[in-house]
Amino acid sequence: MMLVLALICAAMGILYLFLWPKHLASKQTGWRLFVLHYFHALVWFSLALASFLRLFGIYSVNLISSGIALLAFVFYGVFLFTFVQAGKNRG
């Protein structure tokens, strides 16, 4: 089951490398442009890695997997904050 989940998350990551909020990025530069372009995909790749690591079933590896999944949550928070701020600046 975890392998299927890892593959789905990896596929979503690849998808979001190409589907990103370009309409909000027209006035963005530097860090905000980077976050809008790559962080949503990074969330999915992090979840894919966390799911893949769970396949091993070793306690210490599961702890690392949990840390990576929490890091994905942080990435998503940064992406969401930047997305909302870019929307406010656009209007």
Coordinates of N, CA and C in Angstrom, one line a residue:
M1 N 0.8 -1.2 0.0 CA 0.0 0.0 0.0 C 0.9 1.3 0.0
M2 N 1.9 1.3 0.8 CA 2.8 2.4 0.9 C 3.5 2.7 -0.5
L3 N 3.8 1.6 -1.2 CA 4.5 1.8 -2.5 C 3.5 2.5 -3.4
V4 N 2.2 2.1 -3.4 CA 1.2 2.8 -4.3 C 1.1 4.3 -3.9
L5 N 1.1 4.5 -2.6 CA 1.0 5.9 -2.1 C 2.2 6.7 -2.5
A6 N 3.4 6.1 -2.4 CA 4.6 6.8 -2.8 C 4.6 7.1 -4.3
L7 N 4.1 6.2 -5.1 CA 4.1 6.4 -6.6 C 3.0 7.5 -6.9
I8 N 1.9 7.5 -6.2 CA 0.9 8.6 -6.5 C 1.4 9.9 -6.1
C9 N 2.1 10.0 -5.0 CA 2.7 11.3 -4.5 C 3.8 11.7 -5.5
A10 N 4.6 10.8 -6.0 CA 5.6 11.2 -6.9 C 5.0 11.7 -8.2
A11 N 3.9 11.1 -8.7 CA 3.2 11.5 -9.9 C 2.6 12.9 -9.7
M12 N 2.1 13.1 -8.5 CA 1.5 14.5 -8.2 C 2.6 15.5 -8.2
G13 N 3.8 15.2 -7.7 CA 4.9 16.1 -7.7 C 5.4 16.5 -9.1
I14 N 5.4 15.5 -9.9 CA 5.8 15.7 -11.3 C 4.8 16.6 -12.0
L15 N 3.5 16.3 -11.7 CA 2.4 17.1 -12.3 C 2.5 18.6 -11.9
Y16 N 2.8 18.8 -10.6 CA 2.8 20.2 -10.1 C 4.1 20.9 -10.4
L17 N 5.1 20.2 -11.0 CA 6.3 20.9 -11.5 C 5.8 21.7 -12.8
F18 N 4.8 21.2 -13.5 CA 4.4 21.8 -14.7 C 3.1 22.7 -14.5
L19 N 2.3 22.3 -13.5 CA 1.0 23.0 -13.3 C 1.2 23.8 -12.0
W20 N 1.5 25.1 -12.1 CA 1.7 26.0 -11.0 C 1.1 27.3 -11.3
P21 N 0.8 28.1 -10.2 CA 0.0 29.3 -10.4 C 0.8 30.4 -11.1
K22 N 0.9 30.3 -12.4 CA 1.7 31.2 -13.2 C 1.0 32.6 -13.2
H23 N -0.3 32.6 -13.2 CA -1.1 33.9 -13.2 C -0.7 34.7 -12.0
L24 N -0.3 34.1 -10.9 CA 0.1 34.9 -9.7 C 1.5 35.3 -9.7
A25 N 2.3 34.7 -10.6 CA 3.8 34.9 -10.5 C 4.2 36.0 -11.5
S26 N 3.3 36.6 -12.2 CA 3.7 37.6 -13.2 C 4.5 38.8 -12.6
K27 N 4.1 39.2 -11.3 CA 4.8 40.3 -10.7 C 5.7 39.9 -9.6
Q28 N 5.9 38.6 -9.4 CA 6.8 38.1 -8.4 C 8.2 37.9 -8.9
T29 N 9.2 38.1 -8.0 CA 10.6 37.8 -8.3 C 11.2 37.1 -7.1
G30 N 12.4 36.6 -7.4 CA 13.2 36.0 -6.4 C 12.5 34.8 -5.6
W31 N 12.6 35.0 -4.3 CA 12.1 33.9 -3.4 C 10.6 33.6 -3.6
R32 N 9.8 34.6 -3.8 CA 8.3 34.3 -4.0 C 8.1 33.5 -5.3
L33 N 8.8 33.9 -6.3 CA 8.6 33.2 -7.6 C 9.1 31.7 -7.4
F34 N 10.2 31.5 -6.7 CA 10.7 30.2 -6.5 C 9.7 29.3 -5.7
V35 N 9.1 29.9 -4.6 CA 8.2 29.2 -3.8 C 6.9 28.9 -4.6
L36 N 6.4 29.8 -5.3 CA 5.2 29.6 -6.1 C 5.4 28.5 -7.2
H37 N 6.6 28.4 -7.7 CA 6.9 27.5 -8.8 C 7.2 26.1 -8.2
Y38 N 7.9 26.0 -7.2 CA 8.5 24.6 -6.8 C 7.9 24.1 -5.5
F39 N 7.4 24.8 -4.5 CA 7.1 24.3 -3.2 C 5.9 23.3 -3.2
H40 N 4.9 23.5 -4.0 CA 3.8 22.6 -4.0 C 4.3 21.2 -4.5
A41 N 5.2 21.2 -5.5 CA 5.7 20.0 -6.0 C 6.6 19.4 -4.9
L42 N 7.4 20.2 -4.2 CA 8.2 19.7 -3.1 C 7.5 19.1 -2.0
V43 N 6.3 19.6 -1.8 CA 5.4 18.9 -0.8 C 5.1 17.5 -1.2
W44 N 4.7 17.3 -2.4 CA 4.4 15.9 -2.9 C 5.6 15.0 -3.0
F45 N 6.7 15.6 -3.4 CA 7.9 14.7 -3.4 C 8.4 14.3 -2.0
S46 N 8.2 15.2 -1.0 CA 8.5 14.9 0.4 C 7.6 13.8 0.9
L47 N 6.3 13.9 0.6 CA 5.3 12.9 1.0 C 5.6 11.5 0.3
A48 N 6.1 11.6 -1.0 CA 6.5 10.4 -1.7 C 7.7 9.7 -1.0
L49 N 8.7 10.5 -0.6 CA 9.8 10.0 0.1 C 9.4 9.4 1.4
A50 N 8.6 10.1 2.2 CA 8.2 9.6 3.5 C 7.4 8.3 3.3
S51 N 6.6 8.2 2.3 CA 5.8 6.9 2.1 C 6.8 5.8 1.7
F52 N 7.7 6.1 0.9 CA 8.7 5.1 0.4 C 9.5 4.6 1.6
L53 N 9.9 5.5 2.5 CA 10.7 5.1 3.6 C 9.9 4.2 4.6
R54 N 8.6 4.4 4.6 CA 7.8 3.6 5.5 C 7.7 2.1 5.1
L55 N 8.1 1.8 3.8 CA 8.1 0.5 3.3 C 9.1 -0.4 4.1
F56 N 10.2 0.2 4.7 CA 11.2 -0.6 5.4 C 10.7 -1.1 6.7
G57 N 9.8 -0.4 7.3 CA 9.2 -0.9 8.6 C 10.1 -0.9 9.8
I58 N 11.3 -0.2 9.6 CA 12.2 -0.1 10.7 C 11.9 1.1 11.5
Y59 N 11.9 1.0 12.9 CA 11.5 2.1 13.7 C 12.3 3.4 13.5
S60 N 13.6 3.3 13.4 CA 14.4 4.5 13.2 C 14.1 5.2 11.8
V61 N 13.9 4.3 10.8 CA 13.5 4.9 9.5 C 12.1 5.5 9.5
N62 N 11.2 4.9 10.3 CA 9.9 5.4 10.4 C 9.9 6.8 11.1
L63 N 10.8 7.0 12.1 CA 11.0 8.3 12.7 C 11.5 9.4 11.7
I64 N 12.4 9.0 10.8 CA 12.9 9.9 9.8 C 11.7 10.2 8.8
S65 N 11.0 9.2 8.5 CA 9.8 9.3 7.6 C 8.8 10.3 8.2
S66 N 8.6 10.2 9.4 CA 7.6 11.1 10.1 C 8.2 12.6 10.0
G67 N 9.5 12.7 10.2 CA 10.1 14.0 10.2 C 10.0 14.6 8.8
I68 N 10.1 13.8 7.7 CA 10.0 14.3 6.4 C 8.6 14.7 6.1
A69 N 7.6 13.9 6.6 CA 6.2 14.3 6.4 C 5.9 15.6 7.1
L70 N 6.4 15.8 8.3 CA 6.2 17.1 9.0 C 6.9 18.2 8.2
L71 N 8.0 18.0 7.6 CA 8.7 19.0 6.8 C 7.8 19.3 5.5
A72 N 7.1 18.3 5.0 CA 6.2 18.6 3.9 C 5.1 19.6 4.3
F73 N 4.6 19.4 5.6 CA 3.6 20.3 6.1 C 4.2 21.7 6.2
V74 N 5.4 21.9 6.6 CA 6.0 23.2 6.6 C 6.1 23.8 5.2
F75 N 6.6 23.0 4.3 CA 6.7 23.4 2.9 C 5.3 23.9 2.4
Y76 N 4.3 23.2 2.7 CA 2.9 23.6 2.3 C 2.5 24.9 2.9
G77 N 2.8 25.0 4.2 CA 2.5 26.3 4.9 C 3.1 27.5 4.2
V78 N 4.4 27.3 3.9 CA 5.2 28.4 3.2 C 4.5 28.7 1.8
F79 N 4.2 27.6 1.1 CA 3.6 27.8 -0.2 C 2.2 28.5 -0.1
L80 N 1.4 28.1 0.8 CA 0.1 28.6 1.0 C 0.2 30.1 1.4
F81 N 1.1 30.5 2.3 CA 1.2 31.8 2.7 C 1.7 32.7 1.6
T82 N 2.6 32.2 0.8 CA 3.1 33.0 -0.4 C 2.0 33.1 -1.4
F83 N 1.3 32.0 -1.6 CA 0.2 32.0 -2.6 C -0.9 33.1 -2.2
V84 N -1.2 33.2 -1.0 CA -2.2 34.2 -0.5 C -1.7 35.6 -0.7
Q85 N -0.4 35.8 -0.3 CA 0.2 37.1 -0.4 C 0.3 37.5 -1.8
A86 N 0.7 36.6 -2.7 CA 0.8 37.0 -4.1 C -0.6 37.4 -4.7
G87 N -1.7 36.7 -4.2 CA -3.0 37.0 -4.6 C -3.4 38.4 -4.2
K88 N -3.0 38.8 -2.9 CA -3.4 40.1 -2.4 C -2.6 41.2 -3.2
N89 N -1.4 40.9 -3.5 CA -0.5 41.9 -4.2 C -0.9 42.1 -5.7
R90 N -1.6 41.0 -6.2 CA -2.0 41.1 -7.6 C -3.2 42.0 -7.8
G91 N -4.1 41.9 -6.9 CA -5.4 42.7 -7.0 C -5.2 44.1 -6.8

